[in-house]
Tab-separated table of C-alpha atoms in Angstrom:
chain	number	residue	atom	x	y	z
A	1	UNK	CA	-4.720	7.161	-18.300
A	2	UNK	CA	-6.324	4.012	-17.309
A	3	UNK	CA	-9.933	4.215	-16.372
A	4	UNK	CA	-10.532	5.104	-12.748
A	5	UNK	CA	-11.901	2.240	-10.826
A	6	UNK	CA	-12.311	0.080	-13.628
A	7	UNK	CA	-10.016	-2.668	-12.120
A	8	UNK	CA	-11.602	-2.598	-8.536
A	9	UNK	CA	-12.779	-5.750	-7.082
A	10	UNK	CA	-15.417	-5.594	-4.015
A	11	UNK	CA	-16.757	-7.820	-1.554
A	12	UNK	CA	-20.068	-9.492	-1.992
A	13	UNK	CA	-21.208	-9.093	1.983
A	14	UNK	CA	-20.759	-7.057	4.980
A	15	UNK	CA	-17.321	-8.235	6.480
A	16	UNK	CA	-18.889	-7.356	10.055
A	17	UNK	CA	-21.970	-8.806	9.403
A	18	UNK	CA	-22.647	-11.535	6.812
A	19	UNK	CA	-26.412	-11.024	6.890
A	20	UNK	CA	-25.859	-7.606	5.195
A	21	UNK	CA	-24.810	-6.842	1.608
A	22	UNK	CA	-21.358	-4.796	1.045
A	23	UNK	CA	-22.149	-0.955	1.262
A	24	UNK	CA	-19.577	1.516	-0.385
A	25	UNK	CA	-20.354	5.116	-0.472
A	26	UNK	CA	-19.818	7.629	-3.568
A	27	UNK	CA	-19.498	11.239	-2.782
A	28	UNK	CA	-18.294	14.728	-4.438
A	29	UNK	CA	-17.249	17.455	-2.379
A	30	UNK	CA	-15.915	21.234	-2.747
A	31	UNK	CA	-12.609	22.136	-1.200
A	32	UNK	CA	-14.409	23.465	1.953
A	33	UNK	CA	-16.056	20.193	2.421
A	34	UNK	CA	-19.525	21.246	0.893
A	35	UNK	CA	-22.034	18.389	-0.615
A	36	UNK	CA	-23.865	21.032	-2.735
A	37	UNK	CA	-23.943	24.244	-4.512
A	38	UNK	CA	-27.118	26.059	-4.532
A	39	UNK	CA	-28.615	23.026	-3.272
A	40	UNK	CA	-27.324	20.468	-5.991
A	41	UNK	CA	-24.309	18.093	-5.805
A	42	UNK	CA	-24.374	18.050	-9.616
A	43	UNK	CA	-22.988	21.458	-9.675
A	44	UNK	CA	-19.730	20.450	-7.938
A	45	UNK	CA	-18.165	17.762	-10.197
A	46	UNK	CA	-17.159	17.638	-13.811
A	47	UNK	CA	-17.254	15.054	-16.653
A	48	UNK	CA	-14.409	13.054	-15.035
A	49	UNK	CA	-16.506	12.704	-11.787
A	50	UNK	CA	-19.600	11.758	-13.716
A	51	UNK	CA	-17.750	9.102	-15.520
A	52	UNK	CA	-16.482	7.722	-12.248
A	53	UNK	CA	-19.891	7.680	-10.974
A	54	UNK	CA	-21.071	5.363	-13.592
A	55	UNK	CA	-17.924	3.294	-13.314
A	56	UNK	CA	-18.999	2.792	-9.500
A	57	UNK	CA	-22.513	2.114	-10.331
A	58	UNK	CA	-21.501	-0.742	-12.661
A	59	UNK	CA	-20.048	-2.428	-9.470
A	60	UNK	CA	-23.331	-2.435	-7.656
A	61	UNK	CA	-26.305	-4.782	-7.696
A	62	UNK	CA	-28.394	-1.597	-6.449
A	63	UNK	CA	-27.855	2.198	-6.029
A	64	UNK	CA	-29.423	3.820	-3.054
A	65	UNK	CA	-30.515	7.366	-2.336
A	66	UNK	CA	-32.849	9.062	-0.045
A	67	UNK	CA	-36.026	10.600	-1.220
A	68	UNK	CA	-34.735	14.118	-0.138
A	69	UNK	CA	-31.621	13.670	-2.592
A	70	UNK	CA	-33.753	12.778	-5.455
A	71	UNK	CA	-36.095	15.532	-4.677
A	72	UNK	CA	-33.263	18.002	-4.771
A	73	UNK	CA	-32.035	17.394	-8.397
A	74	UNK	CA	-33.007	15.333	-11.295
A	75	UNK	CA	-30.469	12.351	-11.453
A	76	UNK	CA	-29.914	9.099	-13.227
A	77	UNK	CA	-29.155	5.970	-10.870
A	78	UNK	CA	-28.151	3.801	-13.814
A	79	UNK	CA	-24.554	2.946	-15.132
A	80	UNK	CA	-25.738	4.195	-18.766
A	81	UNK	CA	-24.885	0.839	-20.291
A	82	UNK	CA	-21.935	-0.327	-18.166
A	83	UNK	CA	-23.647	-3.008	-16.478
A	84	UNK	CA	-26.347	-5.607	-17.791
A	85	UNK	CA	-28.862	-5.643	-16.114
A	86	UNK	CA	-28.581	-2.068	-14.765
A	87	UNK	CA	-28.445	-1.681	-11.167
A	88	UNK	CA	-31.752	-1.608	-9.148
A	89	UNK	CA	-32.604	1.946	-8.360
A	90	UNK	CA	-33.556	2.210	-4.692
A	91	UNK	CA	-35.186	5.147	-2.992
A	92	UNK	CA	-35.593	5.295	0.909
A	93	UNK	CA	-38.138	7.494	2.326
A	94	UNK	CA	-39.775	7.982	5.795
A	95	UNK	CA	-42.938	9.745	4.489
A	96	UNK	CA	-43.640	8.018	1.303
A	97	UNK	CA	-43.487	11.060	-0.773
A	98	UNK	CA	-41.165	10.168	-3.525
A	99	UNK	CA	-40.440	12.506	-6.592
A	100	UNK	CA	-40.012	9.630	-8.978
A	101	UNK	CA	-40.597	12.188	-11.883
A	102	UNK	CA	-36.956	13.292	-10.958
A	103	UNK	CA	-35.323	10.031	-12.269
A	104	UNK	CA	-33.705	10.607	-15.551
A	105	UNK	CA	-34.045	6.604	-16.197
A	106	UNK	CA	-37.273	5.817	-15.127
A	107	UNK	CA	-37.881	1.961	-15.281
A	108	UNK	CA	-40.388	0.340	-13.154
A	109	UNK	CA	-39.174	-3.005	-13.497
A	110	UNK	CA	-36.073	-1.928	-11.583
A	111	UNK	CA	-37.021	0.933	-9.344
A	112	UNK	CA	-37.920	-0.008	-5.751
A	113	UNK	CA	-39.329	2.469	-2.994
A	114	UNK	CA	-38.410	1.382	0.372
A	115	UNK	CA	-41.010	3.186	2.881
A	116	UNK	CA	-42.428	2.629	6.442
A	117	UNK	CA	-45.695	0.198	6.401
A	118	UNK	CA	-47.734	2.899	7.735
A	119	UNK	CA	-47.153	5.118	4.760
A	120	UNK	CA	-48.018	2.352	2.116
A	121	UNK	CA	-51.800	2.985	1.895
A	122	UNK	CA	-51.611	6.650	1.426
A	123	UNK	CA	-48.862	6.548	-1.094
A	124	UNK	CA	-49.503	3.558	-3.252
A	125	UNK	CA	-51.527	5.468	-5.719
A	126	UNK	CA	-48.833	7.894	-6.721
A	127	UNK	CA	-46.123	5.188	-6.851
A	128	UNK	CA	-48.197	2.337	-8.406
A	129	UNK	CA	-47.075	1.412	-11.889
A	130	UNK	CA	-43.971	3.579	-11.656
A	131	UNK	CA	-41.951	1.426	-9.008
A	132	UNK	CA	-42.158	-1.646	-6.667
A	133	UNK	CA	-42.849	-0.778	-2.942
A	134	UNK	CA	-41.319	-2.684	-0.195
A	135	UNK	CA	-42.999	-1.690	3.142
A	136	UNK	CA	-40.597	-2.175	6.122
A	137	UNK	CA	-41.220	-1.640	9.911
A	138	UNK	CA	-40.224	1.894	11.053
A	139	UNK	CA	-38.208	2.480	14.243
A	140	UNK	CA	-40.046	4.550	16.986
A	141	UNK	CA	-39.484	7.816	15.153
A	142	UNK	CA	-41.341	6.441	12.033
A	143	UNK	CA	-38.308	6.151	9.950
A	144	UNK	CA	-36.531	3.282	8.316
A	145	UNK	CA	-33.285	2.025	9.939
A	146	UNK	CA	-30.563	1.549	7.226
A	147	UNK	CA	-29.847	-1.770	8.585
A	148	UNK	CA	-33.461	-2.874	8.010
A	149	UNK	CA	-33.295	-1.663	4.550
A	150	UNK	CA	-30.111	-3.144	3.665
A	151	UNK	CA	-31.126	-6.574	5.309
A	152	UNK	CA	-34.695	-6.484	3.059
A	153	UNK	CA	-32.555	-5.644	0.021
A	154	UNK	CA	-30.222	-8.869	0.474
A	155	UNK	CA	-33.168	-11.178	1.631
A	156	UNK	CA	-35.896	-10.134	-0.753
A	157	UNK	CA	-34.073	-8.913	-3.830
A	158	UNK	CA	-30.843	-10.864	-3.477
A	159	UNK	CA	-28.689	-7.574	-3.564
A	160	UNK	CA	-24.891	-8.331	-2.899
A	161	UNK	CA	-23.560	-4.668	-3.136
A	162	UNK	CA	-25.194	-1.566	-2.470
A	163	UNK	CA	-23.833	1.688	-3.496
A	164	UNK	CA	-25.129	4.664	-1.367
A	165	UNK	CA	-25.043	8.245	-3.269
A	166	UNK	CA	-26.579	10.449	-0.741
A	167	UNK	CA	-27.603	12.234	1.117
A	168	UNK	CA	-25.072	13.308	3.877
A	169	UNK	CA	-27.609	11.947	6.616
A	170	UNK	CA	-27.624	8.563	5.116
A	171	UNK	CA	-23.979	8.608	4.708
A	172	UNK	CA	-23.520	9.474	8.292
A	173	UNK	CA	-25.853	6.628	9.354
A	174	UNK	CA	-24.003	4.231	7.046
A	175	UNK	CA	-20.482	5.228	8.546
A	176	UNK	CA	-21.430	5.642	12.326
A	177	UNK	CA	-23.209	2.219	12.488
A	178	UNK	CA	-20.430	0.224	10.732
A	179	UNK	CA	-22.635	-0.340	7.687
A	180	UNK	CA	-20.414	0.814	4.988
A	181	UNK	CA	-16.958	-0.779	3.817
A	182	UNK	CA	-15.491	1.920	1.696
A	183	UNK	CA	-15.802	5.438	0.760
A	184	UNK	CA	-15.265	7.019	-2.809
A	185	UNK	CA	-14.714	10.672	-2.666
A	186	UNK	CA	-14.420	13.302	-5.499
A	187	UNK	CA	-12.807	16.461	-4.304
A	188	UNK	CA	-13.621	19.021	-6.820
A	189	UNK	CA	-11.382	22.319	-7.240
A	190	UNK	CA	-14.435	24.523	-6.195
A	191	UNK	CA	-14.940	26.550	-3.031
A	192	UNK	CA	-18.774	26.573	-2.398
A	193	UNK	CA	-19.208	29.816	-0.890
A	194	UNK	CA	-22.540	28.648	0.462
A	195	UNK	CA	-24.149	30.908	3.295
A	196	UNK	CA	-24.015	29.065	6.683
A	197	UNK	CA	-27.685	28.365	6.832
A	198	UNK	CA	-27.347	26.437	3.320
A	199	UNK	CA	-24.108	24.866	3.703
A	200	UNK	CA	-24.274	21.061	3.604
A	201	UNK	CA	-21.482	18.751	4.566
A	202	UNK	CA	-20.550	15.743	2.734
A	203	UNK	CA	-21.513	13.423	5.997
A	204	UNK	CA	-23.861	14.687	8.547
A	205	UNK	CA	-23.944	12.919	11.830
A	206	UNK	CA	-26.610	10.466	12.488
A	207	UNK	CA	-27.719	10.305	16.266
A	208	UNK	CA	-25.050	10.794	18.955
A	209	UNK	CA	-21.690	11.190	17.140
A	210	UNK	CA	-19.496	8.273	17.876
A	211	UNK	CA	-16.455	10.421	17.512
A	212	UNK	CA	-13.767	10.318	14.682
A	213	UNK	CA	-13.775	7.496	12.357
A	214	UNK	CA	-10.583	6.190	11.105
A	215	UNK	CA	-10.152	5.686	7.371
A	216	UNK	CA	-7.400	4.188	5.601
A	217	UNK	CA	-6.472	5.623	2.210
A	218	UNK	CA	-6.519	2.871	-0.537
A	219	UNK	CA	-5.736	4.797	-3.844
A	220	UNK	CA	-5.461	8.451	-5.156
A	221	UNK	CA	-6.187	9.286	-8.863
A	222	UNK	CA	-6.153	12.638	-10.624
A	223	UNK	CA	-8.113	13.578	-13.589
A	224	UNK	CA	-9.095	17.016	-14.901
A	225	UNK	CA	-8.011	18.874	-11.851
A	226	UNK	CA	-10.268	16.764	-9.698
A	227	UNK	CA	-8.882	14.432	-6.938
A	228	UNK	CA	-10.419	10.797	-6.746
A	229	UNK	CA	-9.859	9.204	-3.169
A	230	UNK	CA	-10.753	5.851	-2.244
A	231	UNK	CA	-10.672	4.951	1.602
A	232	UNK	CA	-11.579	1.761	3.646
A	233	UNK	CA	-13.852	2.604	6.605
């Protein structure tokens, strides 16, 4: 079987807003729409999903996650040799509390932390030497808006394509605000059976829900009992 997504071609800027990089999302979910099992997305997908994740990372200049996603599990944000140089590992945080020790492939020269300017002084010591920090103006609630982060990645780091890998709230903001162009979704043959108070959906609404978002199916692949769906948003 040909490599899944090995022949894709992605734009180098947001077609709706040329100032921004092109953003695509990669998520894995259970049959009941769960984004995690026992708090970890890594328990959902199998080896085929992990290989697809590496392929998609090789298409990106930067891989972006929220600090909460990195806090939940140890993870790599690299392509494991599929791309040279490896994509930048970007972590966005509203508090400055970033568990960089959870990165499986720590590389200070390619790790970047985006944080509110007000948090920089208090957290610089714990991040210094482990990552580059870019302070950004927060919104009234003290958080960094995703568009602000994406604009900084393009203008300051020359990033043309950004792959977002979570979490669900970051997915929700990217989709509801028209910042994401495509969604790559792996559906694993599992039912999470998570209790309601711990169940996390693949996408969580950001602010006032804009209503249903129409998605157009681009392709379907099947491997090792997992479905790999690609959608245009």
